[in-house]
CSV table of C-alpha atoms in Angstrom, one decimal:
chain,number,residue,atom,x,y,z
A,22,MET,CA,-12.5,-74.0,-15.9
A,23,GLU,CA,-9.3,-73.3,-17.5
A,24,THR,CA,-9.0,-70.0,-15.8
A,25,ASP,CA,-9.8,-71.6,-12.4
A,26,ARG,CA,-7.1,-74.1,-12.9
A,27,LEU,CA,-4.6,-71.4,-13.9
A,28,ALA,CA,-5.6,-69.3,-10.9
A,29,GLY,CA,-5.1,-72.3,-8.6
A,30,THR,CA,-1.7,-72.9,-10.2
A,31,GLN,CA,-0.7,-69.3,-9.8
A,32,SER,CA,-1.6,-69.3,-6.2
A,33,ILE,CA,0.3,-72.4,-5.6
A,34,ASP,CA,3.4,-70.9,-7.4
A,35,GLU,CA,3.1,-67.7,-5.3
A,36,GLN,CA,2.9,-69.6,-2.2
A,37,GLU,CA,6.0,-71.7,-3.0
A,38,MET,CA,7.9,-68.6,-4.0
A,39,ARG,CA,7.0,-66.8,-0.8
A,40,HIS,CA,7.8,-69.9,1.1
A,41,SER,CA,11.2,-70.3,-0.6
A,42,SER,CA,12.2,-66.7,-0.2
A,43,THR,CA,11.4,-66.9,3.5
A,44,LYS,CA,13.6,-70.0,3.7
A,45,LEU,CA,16.4,-68.2,2.0
A,46,ARG,CA,16.1,-65.2,4.4
A,47,GLU,CA,16.1,-67.6,7.4
A,48,GLY,CA,19.3,-69.5,6.2
A,49,GLN,CA,21.2,-66.3,5.3
A,50,GLY,CA,23.3,-64.6,7.9
A,51,GLY,CA,25.5,-61.5,8.0
A,52,PHE,CA,27.5,-59.5,10.4
A,53,SER,CA,25.8,-56.9,12.6
A,54,ILE,CA,27.2,-53.5,13.2
A,55,LEU,CA,28.3,-54.5,16.7
A,56,GLU,CA,30.2,-57.5,15.3
A,57,MET,CA,32.0,-55.3,12.8
A,58,LEU,CA,32.9,-52.8,15.4
A,59,PHE,CA,34.5,-55.6,17.6
A,60,ALA,CA,36.4,-57.0,14.6
A,61,THR,CA,37.7,-53.5,13.7
A,62,VAL,CA,38.9,-52.8,17.2
A,63,ILE,CA,40.8,-56.1,17.4
A,64,LEU,CA,42.4,-55.5,14.0
A,65,LEU,CA,43.4,-52.0,15.2
A,66,VAL,CA,45.0,-53.3,18.4
A,67,GLY,CA,47.1,-55.8,16.4
A,68,LEU,CA,48.2,-53.2,13.8
A,69,VAL,CA,49.2,-50.8,16.6
A,70,ALA,CA,51.2,-53.5,18.3
A,71,ILE,CA,53.0,-54.4,15.2
A,72,ALA,CA,53.6,-50.7,14.3
A,73,GLN,CA,55.4,-50.4,17.7
A,74,LEU,CA,57.9,-53.2,16.8
A,75,VAL,CA,59.1,-51.4,13.7
A,76,PRO,CA,61.0,-48.6,15.5
A,77,ALA,CA,62.3,-51.1,18.1
A,78,SER,CA,63.7,-53.4,15.4
A,79,ILE,CA,65.3,-50.4,13.6
A,80,PHE,CA,67.0,-49.3,16.8
A,81,LEU,CA,68.3,-52.9,17.5
A,82,ASN,CA,69.7,-53.1,14.0
A,83,TYR,CA,71.4,-49.7,14.5
A,84,GLN,CA,73.0,-51.0,17.8
A,85,ASN,CA,74.1,-54.3,16.2
A,86,ARG,CA,75.7,-52.4,13.3
A,87,ASN,CA,77.7,-50.2,15.7
A,88,ASN,CA,78.8,-53.1,17.9
A,89,SER,CA,79.9,-55.1,14.8
A,90,SER,CA,81.9,-52.1,13.5
A,91,ALA,CA,83.6,-51.7,16.9
A,92,LEU,CA,84.5,-55.4,16.9
A,93,VAL,CA,85.9,-55.3,13.4
A,94,PHE,CA,88.0,-52.2,14.3
A,95,ALA,CA,89.3,-53.8,17.5
A,96,GLN,CA,90.2,-57.1,15.7
A,97,ARG,CA,92.0,-55.2,12.9
A,98,ASP,CA,94.2,-53.3,15.4
A,99,LEU,CA,94.8,-56.3,17.5
A,100,ASP,CA,96.0,-58.3,14.4
A,101,GLN,CA,98.3,-55.4,13.5
A,102,MET,CA,99.9,-55.5,17.0
A,103,LEU,CA,100.2,-59.3,16.8
A,104,ASP,CA,102.0,-59.2,13.5
A,105,ARG,CA,104.9,-57.1,14.9
A,106,PRO,CA,108.1,-58.8,16.0
A,107,LEU,CA,108.4,-59.3,19.7
A,108,THR,CA,111.3,-56.8,19.7
A,109,SER,CA,109.2,-54.0,18.4
A,110,THR,CA,108.4,-51.3,20.8
A,111,VAL,CA,106.3,-48.9,18.4
A,112,PHE,CA,104.6,-49.0,15.1
A,113,THR,CA,102.3,-47.0,13.0
A,114,ASN,CA,98.9,-48.5,12.3
A,115,ALA,CA,96.9,-48.5,9.1
A,116,LYS,CA,95.2,-45.2,10.2
A,117,GLY,CA,98.6,-43.5,10.7
A,118,GLN,CA,98.4,-43.4,14.6
A,119,LEU,CA,101.7,-44.2,16.5
A,120,CYS,CA,101.1,-47.2,18.8
A,121,GLN,CA,103.4,-48.3,21.7
A,122,LEU,CA,104.0,-52.0,22.1
A,123,GLY,CA,105.6,-51.9,25.5
A,124,ASP,CA,109.1,-51.2,27.0
A,125,PRO,CA,111.3,-54.3,27.0
A,126,ALA,CA,112.9,-53.1,30.2
A,127,ILE,CA,109.6,-53.7,32.1
A,128,SER,CA,108.3,-57.2,32.4
A,129,ASN,CA,105.4,-59.0,34.1
A,130,ALA,CA,103.5,-55.8,34.5
A,131,ALA,CA,100.8,-54.1,32.5
A,132,GLN,CA,102.1,-51.2,30.4
A,133,GLY,CA,99.8,-48.7,28.9
A,134,THR,CA,96.1,-48.1,29.8
A,135,ASN,CA,95.1,-49.5,33.3
A,136,VAL,CA,93.6,-53.0,33.3
A,137,VAL,CA,90.9,-53.8,35.8
A,138,THR,CA,89.5,-57.3,36.6
A,139,TYR,CA,85.7,-57.5,36.1
A,140,GLN,CA,84.0,-61.0,36.6
A,141,ASN,CA,87.4,-62.7,36.3
A,142,GLN,CA,88.1,-61.0,33.0
A,143,ALA,CA,90.7,-58.5,32.3
A,144,THR,CA,89.2,-55.3,30.9
A,145,ILE,CA,90.4,-51.9,29.8
A,146,ASP,CA,89.8,-49.0,32.2
A,147,PHE,CA,88.4,-46.2,30.1
A,148,ASN,CA,88.9,-43.8,32.9
A,149,SER,CA,92.6,-43.5,32.4
A,150,THR,CA,94.6,-42.6,29.4
A,151,VAL,CA,98.3,-43.1,28.6
A,152,ASP,CA,99.8,-41.4,25.5
A,153,GLY,CA,100.8,-43.9,22.8
A,154,TYR,CA,98.4,-46.5,24.1
A,155,ASN,CA,95.2,-45.0,22.8
A,156,PHE,CA,93.7,-43.3,19.9
A,157,ILE,CA,90.3,-42.3,18.6
A,158,TYR,CA,89.1,-43.2,15.2
A,159,PRO,CA,88.2,-39.9,13.5
A,160,GLU,CA,84.7,-38.9,12.7
A,161,ASN,CA,83.2,-40.5,9.7
A,162,PRO,CA,81.5,-37.9,7.6
A,163,ALA,CA,79.2,-40.5,6.0
A,164,ILE,CA,77.5,-41.1,9.4
A,165,PRO,CA,75.3,-38.1,10.4
A,166,ASN,CA,75.8,-38.3,14.2
A,167,GLY,CA,79.6,-38.4,14.1
A,168,LEU,CA,80.4,-41.7,15.6
A,169,GLN,CA,83.9,-42.1,17.0
A,170,TYR,CA,85.6,-45.1,18.6
A,171,ASP,CA,87.9,-44.9,21.5
A,172,VAL,CA,90.6,-47.6,21.3
A,173,ARG,CA,92.9,-48.3,24.3
A,174,TRP,CA,95.3,-51.2,25.1
A,175,ALA,CA,97.8,-52.5,27.5
A,176,VAL,CA,100.8,-54.8,26.9
A,177,ILE,CA,102.3,-57.3,29.3
A,178,LEU,CA,105.8,-58.6,28.4
A,179,THR,CA,107.3,-61.8,29.7
A,180,LYS,CA,111.1,-62.1,29.5
A,181,ILE,CA,113.5,-65.0,29.8
A,182,GLY,CA,116.7,-63.3,31.0
A,183,THR,CA,117.0,-60.2,28.8
A,184,THR,CA,115.0,-61.6,25.8
A,185,VAL,CA,111.3,-60.9,25.4
A,186,TYR,CA,109.6,-64.3,25.3
A,187,SER,CA,105.9,-63.2,24.9
A,188,LYS,CA,103.6,-60.3,24.8
A,189,ARG,CA,100.1,-60.3,25.9
A,190,PHE,CA,97.7,-57.6,24.5
A,191,ILE,CA,94.5,-56.5,26.1
A,192,LEU,CA,92.7,-54.2,23.7
A,193,GLY,CA,89.4,-52.4,24.6
A,194,ILE,CA,87.2,-50.2,22.2
A,195,ARG,CA,84.0,-48.3,22.9
A,196,GLN,CA,81.8,-46.1,20.9
A,197,GLN,CA,81.7,-42.3,21.7
A,198,ARG,CA,78.8,-40.2,20.9
A,199,GLY,CA,75.9,-41.6,18.9
A,200,TYR,CA,72.6,-42.8,20.4
A,201,GLY,CA,72.2,-45.1,23.3
A,202,TYR,CA,74.7,-46.9,25.5
A,203,PHE,CA,77.1,-49.4,23.9
A,204,PRO,CA,79.2,-51.4,26.3
A,205,PRO,CA,83.0,-51.5,25.6
A,206,ILE,CA,84.4,-54.5,23.8
A,207,THR,CA,87.6,-56.1,25.1
A,208,LEU,CA,89.9,-58.5,23.2
A,209,GLU,CA,92.9,-60.3,24.5
A,210,ALA,CA,95.5,-62.2,22.7
A,211,MET,CA,99.1,-63.3,23.2
A,212,VAL,CA,102.0,-64.0,20.9
A,213,GLU,CA,105.2,-65.7,22.0
A,214,LYS,CA,108.4,-67.1,20.5
């Protein structure tokens, strides 16, 4: 009797274990190979898209650095011109180049590099060159592609009688060589008595 009771208990236990393991299998889920394939393809498309942004951001950083350098050079040269007395006709800048500041005999006319108007703004015409009103920053050996900056300017003097009353400077700078197109930068300033 005892063995019958134990045998009955075993069969009940076996049935419960089979039933509970079936429940576990029914409740458990996983990814199929097809789902994993779709997830991998979506992940790869995202990674490729992000990988394409890296070279673009590096190139934009390079352009911004060059534009910033050109602006700093232009501002420095313009400041040197503005610091001269109105009677000065020539000076040597920090790089050792001789720079003309206009002939006092000529007034109310642009002297130096030609000036053109573009969208109601006076800009330097880089197709013309006048000695003494332009120079090129020499190559920088630290930069592998040998960037150079072409600096040109024009001066407009205003006189009262025979005395120079004001000078208006229009200075343009553009990058030469290097990679890509960089538009010229034009700065304009005026100094008066």
